[in-house]
PDB file of C-alpha atoms in Angstrom:
ATOM      1  CA  MET A   1      61.794 141.308  94.512  1.00  0.00           C
ATOM      2  CA  ARG A   2      63.910 143.257  92.034  1.00  0.00           C
ATOM      3  CA  GLU A   3      62.570 146.663  93.168  1.00  0.00           C
ATOM      4  CA  GLU A   4      64.064 146.286  96.643  1.00  0.00           C
ATOM      5  CA  GLY A   5      67.471 147.605  95.581  1.00  0.00           C
ATOM      6  CA  THR A   6      65.925 150.602  93.842  1.00  0.00           C
ATOM      7  CA  LEU A   7      63.729 151.384  96.815  1.00  0.00           C
ATOM      8  CA  LYS A   8      66.731 151.185  99.123  1.00  0.00           C
ATOM      9  CA  LYS A   9      68.661 153.601  96.906  1.00  0.00           C
ATOM     10  CA  LEU A  10      65.699 155.985  97.128  1.00  0.00           C
ATOM     11  CA  HIS A  11      65.719 155.733 100.942  1.00  0.00           C
ATOM     12  CA  THR A  12      62.203 154.298 100.823  1.00  0.00           C
ATOM     13  CA  LYS A  13      60.698 151.759 103.232  1.00  0.00           C
ATOM     14  CA  VAL A  14      57.689 149.714 102.188  1.00  0.00           C
ATOM     15  CA  VAL A  15      55.293 148.287 104.711  1.00  0.00           C
ATOM     16  CA  VAL A  16      52.196 146.163 104.140  1.00  0.00           C
ATOM     17  CA  ILE A  17      49.099 146.625 106.288  1.00  0.00           C
ATOM     18  CA  SER A  18      46.848 143.570 106.491  1.00  0.00           C
ATOM     19  CA  PHE A  19      43.360 143.549 107.930  1.00  0.00           C
ATOM     20  CA  GLY A  20      43.641 139.852 108.690  1.00  0.00           C
ATOM     21  CA  PRO A  21      45.003 138.090 111.777  1.00  0.00           C
ATOM     22  CA  PRO A  22      48.742 137.554 112.236  1.00  0.00           C
ATOM     23  CA  VAL A  23      48.501 133.834 111.469  1.00  0.00           C
ATOM     24  CA  GLY A  24      46.975 134.643 108.064  1.00  0.00           C
ATOM     25  CA  ALA A  25      49.556 137.362 107.409  1.00  0.00           C
ATOM     26  CA  ARG A  26      52.372 134.920 108.194  1.00  0.00           C
ATOM     27  CA  GLN A  27      50.944 132.331 105.779  1.00  0.00           C
ATOM     28  CA  TRP A  28      50.551 135.022 103.084  1.00  0.00           C
ATOM     29  CA  ILE A  29      54.171 136.197 103.610  1.00  0.00           C
ATOM     30  CA  ASP A  30      55.411 132.621 103.307  1.00  0.00           C
ATOM     31  CA  ALA A  31      53.310 131.941 100.183  1.00  0.00           C
ATOM     32  CA  SER A  32      54.077 135.246  98.424  1.00  0.00           C
ATOM     33  CA  GLY A  33      57.684 135.692  99.488  1.00  0.00           C
ATOM     34  CA  CYS A  34      56.871 139.285 100.500  1.00  0.00           C
ATOM     35  CA  PRO A  35      60.138 140.871 101.622  1.00  0.00           C
ATOM     36  CA  PHE A  36      58.541 143.838 103.406  1.00  0.00           C
ATOM     37  CA  ASP A  37      57.430 144.396 106.987  1.00  0.00           C
ATOM     38  CA  VAL A  38      53.780 143.420 107.464  1.00  0.00           C
ATOM     39  CA  PHE A  39      51.575 144.872 110.146  1.00  0.00           C
ATOM     40  CA  CYS A  40      48.124 143.626 111.091  1.00  0.00           C
ATOM     41  CA  ASP A  41      45.162 145.962 111.565  1.00  0.00           C
ATOM     42  CA  GLU A  42      42.457 143.454 112.491  1.00  0.00           C
ATOM     43  CA  GLU A  43      40.082 146.187 113.691  1.00  0.00           C
ATOM     44  CA  ARG A  44      40.708 147.997 110.354  1.00  0.00           C
ATOM     45  CA  ASN A  45      41.357 151.340 112.058  1.00  0.00           C
ATOM     46  CA  ILE A  46      43.779 152.340 109.304  1.00  0.00           C
ATOM     47  CA  TYR A  47      41.447 151.060 106.578  1.00  0.00           C
ATOM     48  CA  HIS A  48      38.549 153.097 108.019  1.00  0.00           C
ATOM     49  CA  SER A  49      40.671 156.240 108.480  1.00  0.00           C
ATOM     50  CA  LEU A  50      41.754 156.026 104.852  1.00  0.00           C
ATOM     51  CA  GLY A  51      38.174 155.583 103.680  1.00  0.00           C
ATOM     52  CA  LEU A  52      38.727 152.054 102.340  1.00  0.00           C
ATOM     53  CA  GLU A  53      35.399 150.349 102.050  1.00  0.00           C
ATOM     54  CA  LYS A  54      33.880 146.932 101.499  1.00  0.00           C
ATOM     55  CA  SER A  55      32.198 146.435  98.147  1.00  0.00           C
ATOM     56  CA  LEU A  56      30.722 143.429  96.429  1.00  0.00           C
ATOM     57  CA  GLU A  57      30.276 145.486  93.250  1.00  0.00           C
ATOM     58  CA  LYS A  58      33.902 146.699  93.164  1.00  0.00           C
ATOM     59  CA  VAL A  59      35.440 143.357  94.102  1.00  0.00           C
ATOM     60  CA  TRP A  60      33.472 141.289  91.576  1.00  0.00           C
ATOM     61  CA  ASN A  61      33.311 143.653  88.631  1.00  0.00           C
ATOM     62  CA  ILE A  62      34.117 142.764  84.987  1.00  0.00           C
ATOM     63  CA  LYS A  63      37.833 143.653  85.400  1.00  0.00           C
ATOM     64  CA  ALA A  64      38.185 141.211  88.271  1.00  0.00           C
ATOM     65  CA  ILE A  65      36.319 138.492  86.414  1.00  0.00           C
ATOM     66  CA  LEU A  66      38.526 139.016  83.354  1.00  0.00           C
ATOM     67  CA  TYR A  67      41.620 138.849  85.577  1.00  0.00           C
ATOM     68  CA  TYR A  68      40.601 135.437  86.908  1.00  0.00           C
ATOM     69  CA  ALA A  69      39.523 134.248  83.444  1.00  0.00           C
ATOM     70  CA  GLU A  70      42.973 135.188  82.099  1.00  0.00           C
ATOM     71  CA  LEU A  71      44.614 133.169  84.873  1.00  0.00           C
ATOM     72  CA  VAL A  72      42.499 130.163  84.050  1.00  0.00           C
ATOM     73  CA  ALA A  73      43.034 130.552  80.293  1.00  0.00           C
ATOM     74  CA  SER A  74      46.807 130.748  80.731  1.00  0.00           C
ATOM     75  CA  ASP A  75      46.774 127.744  83.071  1.00  0.00           C
ATOM     76  CA  LYS A  76      48.059 129.796  86.005  1.00  0.00           C
ATOM     77  CA  PRO A  77      46.942 128.939  89.547  1.00  0.00           C
ATOM     78  CA  LEU A  78      44.118 130.920  91.020  1.00  0.00           C
ATOM     79  CA  PRO A  79      44.717 132.695  94.359  1.00  0.00           C
ATOM     80  CA  HIS A  80      43.418 130.539  97.172  1.00  0.00           C
ATOM     81  CA  SER A  81      42.163 131.256 100.643  1.00  0.00           C
ATOM     82  CA  ILE A  82      44.543 130.873 103.536  1.00  0.00           C
ATOM     83  CA  LYS A  83      43.963 127.731 105.613  1.00  0.00           C
ATOM     84  CA  ASP A  84      42.096 128.226 108.888  1.00  0.00           C
ATOM     85  CA  VAL A  85      41.782 131.993 108.403  1.00  0.00           C
ATOM     86  CA  GLU A  86      38.495 133.802 108.161  1.00  0.00           C
ATOM     87  CA  ASP A  87      38.986 136.436 105.488  1.00  0.00           C
ATOM     88  CA  ASP A  88      36.850 139.208 104.026  1.00  0.00           C
ATOM     89  CA  PRO A  89      37.032 139.094 100.260  1.00  0.00           C
ATOM     90  CA  LEU A  90      34.922 142.265 100.000  1.00  0.00           C
ATOM     91  CA  GLN A  91      37.437 144.525 101.762  1.00  0.00           C
ATOM     92  CA  MET A  92      38.944 146.994  99.295  1.00  0.00           C
ATOM     93  CA  GLY A  93      42.566 147.979  99.601  1.00  0.00           C
ATOM     94  CA  GLY A  94      44.770 150.743  98.343  1.00  0.00           C
ATOM     95  CA  ASP A  95      48.301 152.040  98.021  1.00  0.00           C
ATOM     96  CA  PHE A  96      49.558 155.080  99.942  1.00  0.00           C
ATOM     97  CA  LEU A  97      52.891 156.807 100.134  1.00  0.00           C
ATOM     98  CA  LEU A  98      53.802 159.045 103.034  1.00  0.00           C
ATOM     99  CA  ASP A  99      56.805 161.268 103.475  1.00  0.00           C
ATOM    100  CA  LYS A 100      58.932 161.366 106.647  1.00  0.00           C
ATOM    101  CA  GLN A 101      56.544 163.914 108.189  1.00  0.00           C
ATOM    102  CA  GLY A 102      53.568 161.607 107.630  1.00  0.00           C
ATOM    103  CA  CYS A 103      52.048 163.659 104.807  1.00  0.00           C
ATOM    104  CA  PHE A 104      50.492 161.753 101.915  1.00  0.00           C
ATOM    105  CA  VAL A 105      52.438 161.908  98.644  1.00  0.00           C
ATOM    106  CA  LEU A 106      50.458 159.214  96.797  1.00  0.00           C
ATOM    107  CA  VAL A 107      46.868 158.269  97.605  1.00  0.00           C
ATOM    108  CA  HIS A 108      45.432 155.417  95.595  1.00  0.00           C
ATOM    109  CA  PRO A 109      42.329 153.764  97.069  1.00  0.00           C
ATOM    110  CA  SER A 110      41.539 150.854  94.771  1.00  0.00           C
ATOM    111  CA  THR A 111      38.512 151.306  92.524  1.00  0.00           C
ATOM    112  CA  HIS A 112      38.292 147.527  91.955  1.00  0.00           C
ATOM    113  CA  SER A 113      39.982 144.461  93.359  1.00  0.00           C
ATOM    114  CA  THR A 114      42.931 144.405  90.924  1.00  0.00           C
ATOM    115  CA  ASP A 115      43.461 148.174  90.789  1.00  0.00           C
ATOM    116  CA  ARG A 116      46.967 149.207  91.770  1.00  0.00           C
ATOM    117  CA  PRO A 117      49.219 152.063  90.722  1.00  0.00           C
ATOM    118  CA  SER A 118      52.027 151.082  88.384  1.00  0.00           C
ATOM    119  CA  VAL A 119      55.573 150.754  89.678  1.00  0.00           C
ATOM    120  CA  LYS A 120      56.367 153.746  87.426  1.00  0.00           C
ATOM    121  CA  GLU A 121      53.747 155.879  89.222  1.00  0.00           C
ATOM    122  CA  ILE A 122      55.054 154.846  92.630  1.00  0.00           C
ATOM    123  CA  TYR A 123      58.667 155.643  91.659  1.00  0.00           C
ATOM    124  CA  ALA A 124      57.567 159.019  90.268  1.00  0.00           C
ATOM    125  CA  ALA A 125      55.922 159.865  93.588  1.00  0.00           C
ATOM    126  CA  VAL A 126      59.004 158.725  95.541  1.00  0.00           C
ATOM    127  CA  LYS A 127      61.342 160.699  93.292  1.00  0.00           C
ATOM    128  CA  SER A 128      59.204 163.806  93.801  1.00  0.00           C
ATOM    129  CA  LEU A 129      60.171 163.805  97.483  1.00  0.00           C
ATOM    130  CA  PRO A 130      63.037 166.023  98.628  1.00  0.00           C
ATOM    131  CA  LYS A 131      66.374 164.166  98.552  1.00  0.00           C
ATOM    132  CA  VAL A 132      67.333 162.748 101.904  1.00  0.00           C
ATOM    133  CA  SER A 133      71.012 162.146 102.621  1.00  0.00           C
ATOM    134  CA  SER A 134      71.912 158.774 103.961  1.00  0.00           C
ATOM    135  CA  PRO A 135      73.933 158.653 107.241  1.00  0.00           C
ATOM    136  CA  LYS A 136      76.966 157.579 105.138  1.00  0.00           C
ATOM    137  CA  GLU A 137      76.614 160.585 102.789  1.00  0.00           C
ATOM    138  CA  THR A 138      76.128 162.933 105.745  1.00  0.00           C
ATOM    139  CA  SER A 139      79.296 161.717 107.517  1.00  0.00           C
ATOM    140  CA  GLN A 140      81.336 162.009 104.252  1.00  0.00           C
ATOM    141  CA  GLU A 141      80.094 165.603 103.726  1.00  0.00           C
ATOM    142  CA  SER A 142      80.970 166.639 107.285  1.00  0.00           C
ATOM    143  CA  SER A 143      84.457 165.213 107.051  1.00  0.00           C
ATOM    144  CA  GLN A 144      85.302 167.311 103.965  1.00  0.00           C
TER     145      GLN A 144
END
C-alpha cells in the first residue's frame, strides 16, 4: 500500500477491527494484502460502543447496487464470501481516528456499505494532530 510510507512519516499507526472470527480475518488479510494489524471483535463490543449498527436498508441501497453494477460492467471480480466463515453482511462499519490520549479526531460511521472518508480527509485529520517527535528526533535534539 503506497500510503504506508506517508503514514509512517506522520507517526500514525493503522489498525483494522473485524467483527468476524480470526480464521476469516486471516483469509481476508491474505486475499486483500492488508499490511495493517487486524484485531477481531467477535462480540462486537467496539462496534456497539461506537454506535455501529446493522442495516439492510443501508447495506443494500442504490449506491451499493451501483457499486456492484459498475464492477460487473467493467468486468471486475465481485467481492466473495470467505470460505467456511459465517459472516454478517448487514453489519455497518466506519472509520475512526484517535490521538495518543484515546480522544477521537475523526469519527466516520458509514452511512451506506461503500461509504468511507477519502484518503485526503484522513490525512487532514492526522495532520491536525500536534506534531510528535520520533525517538530519533528527540535523541538528536538532546545531543545538541
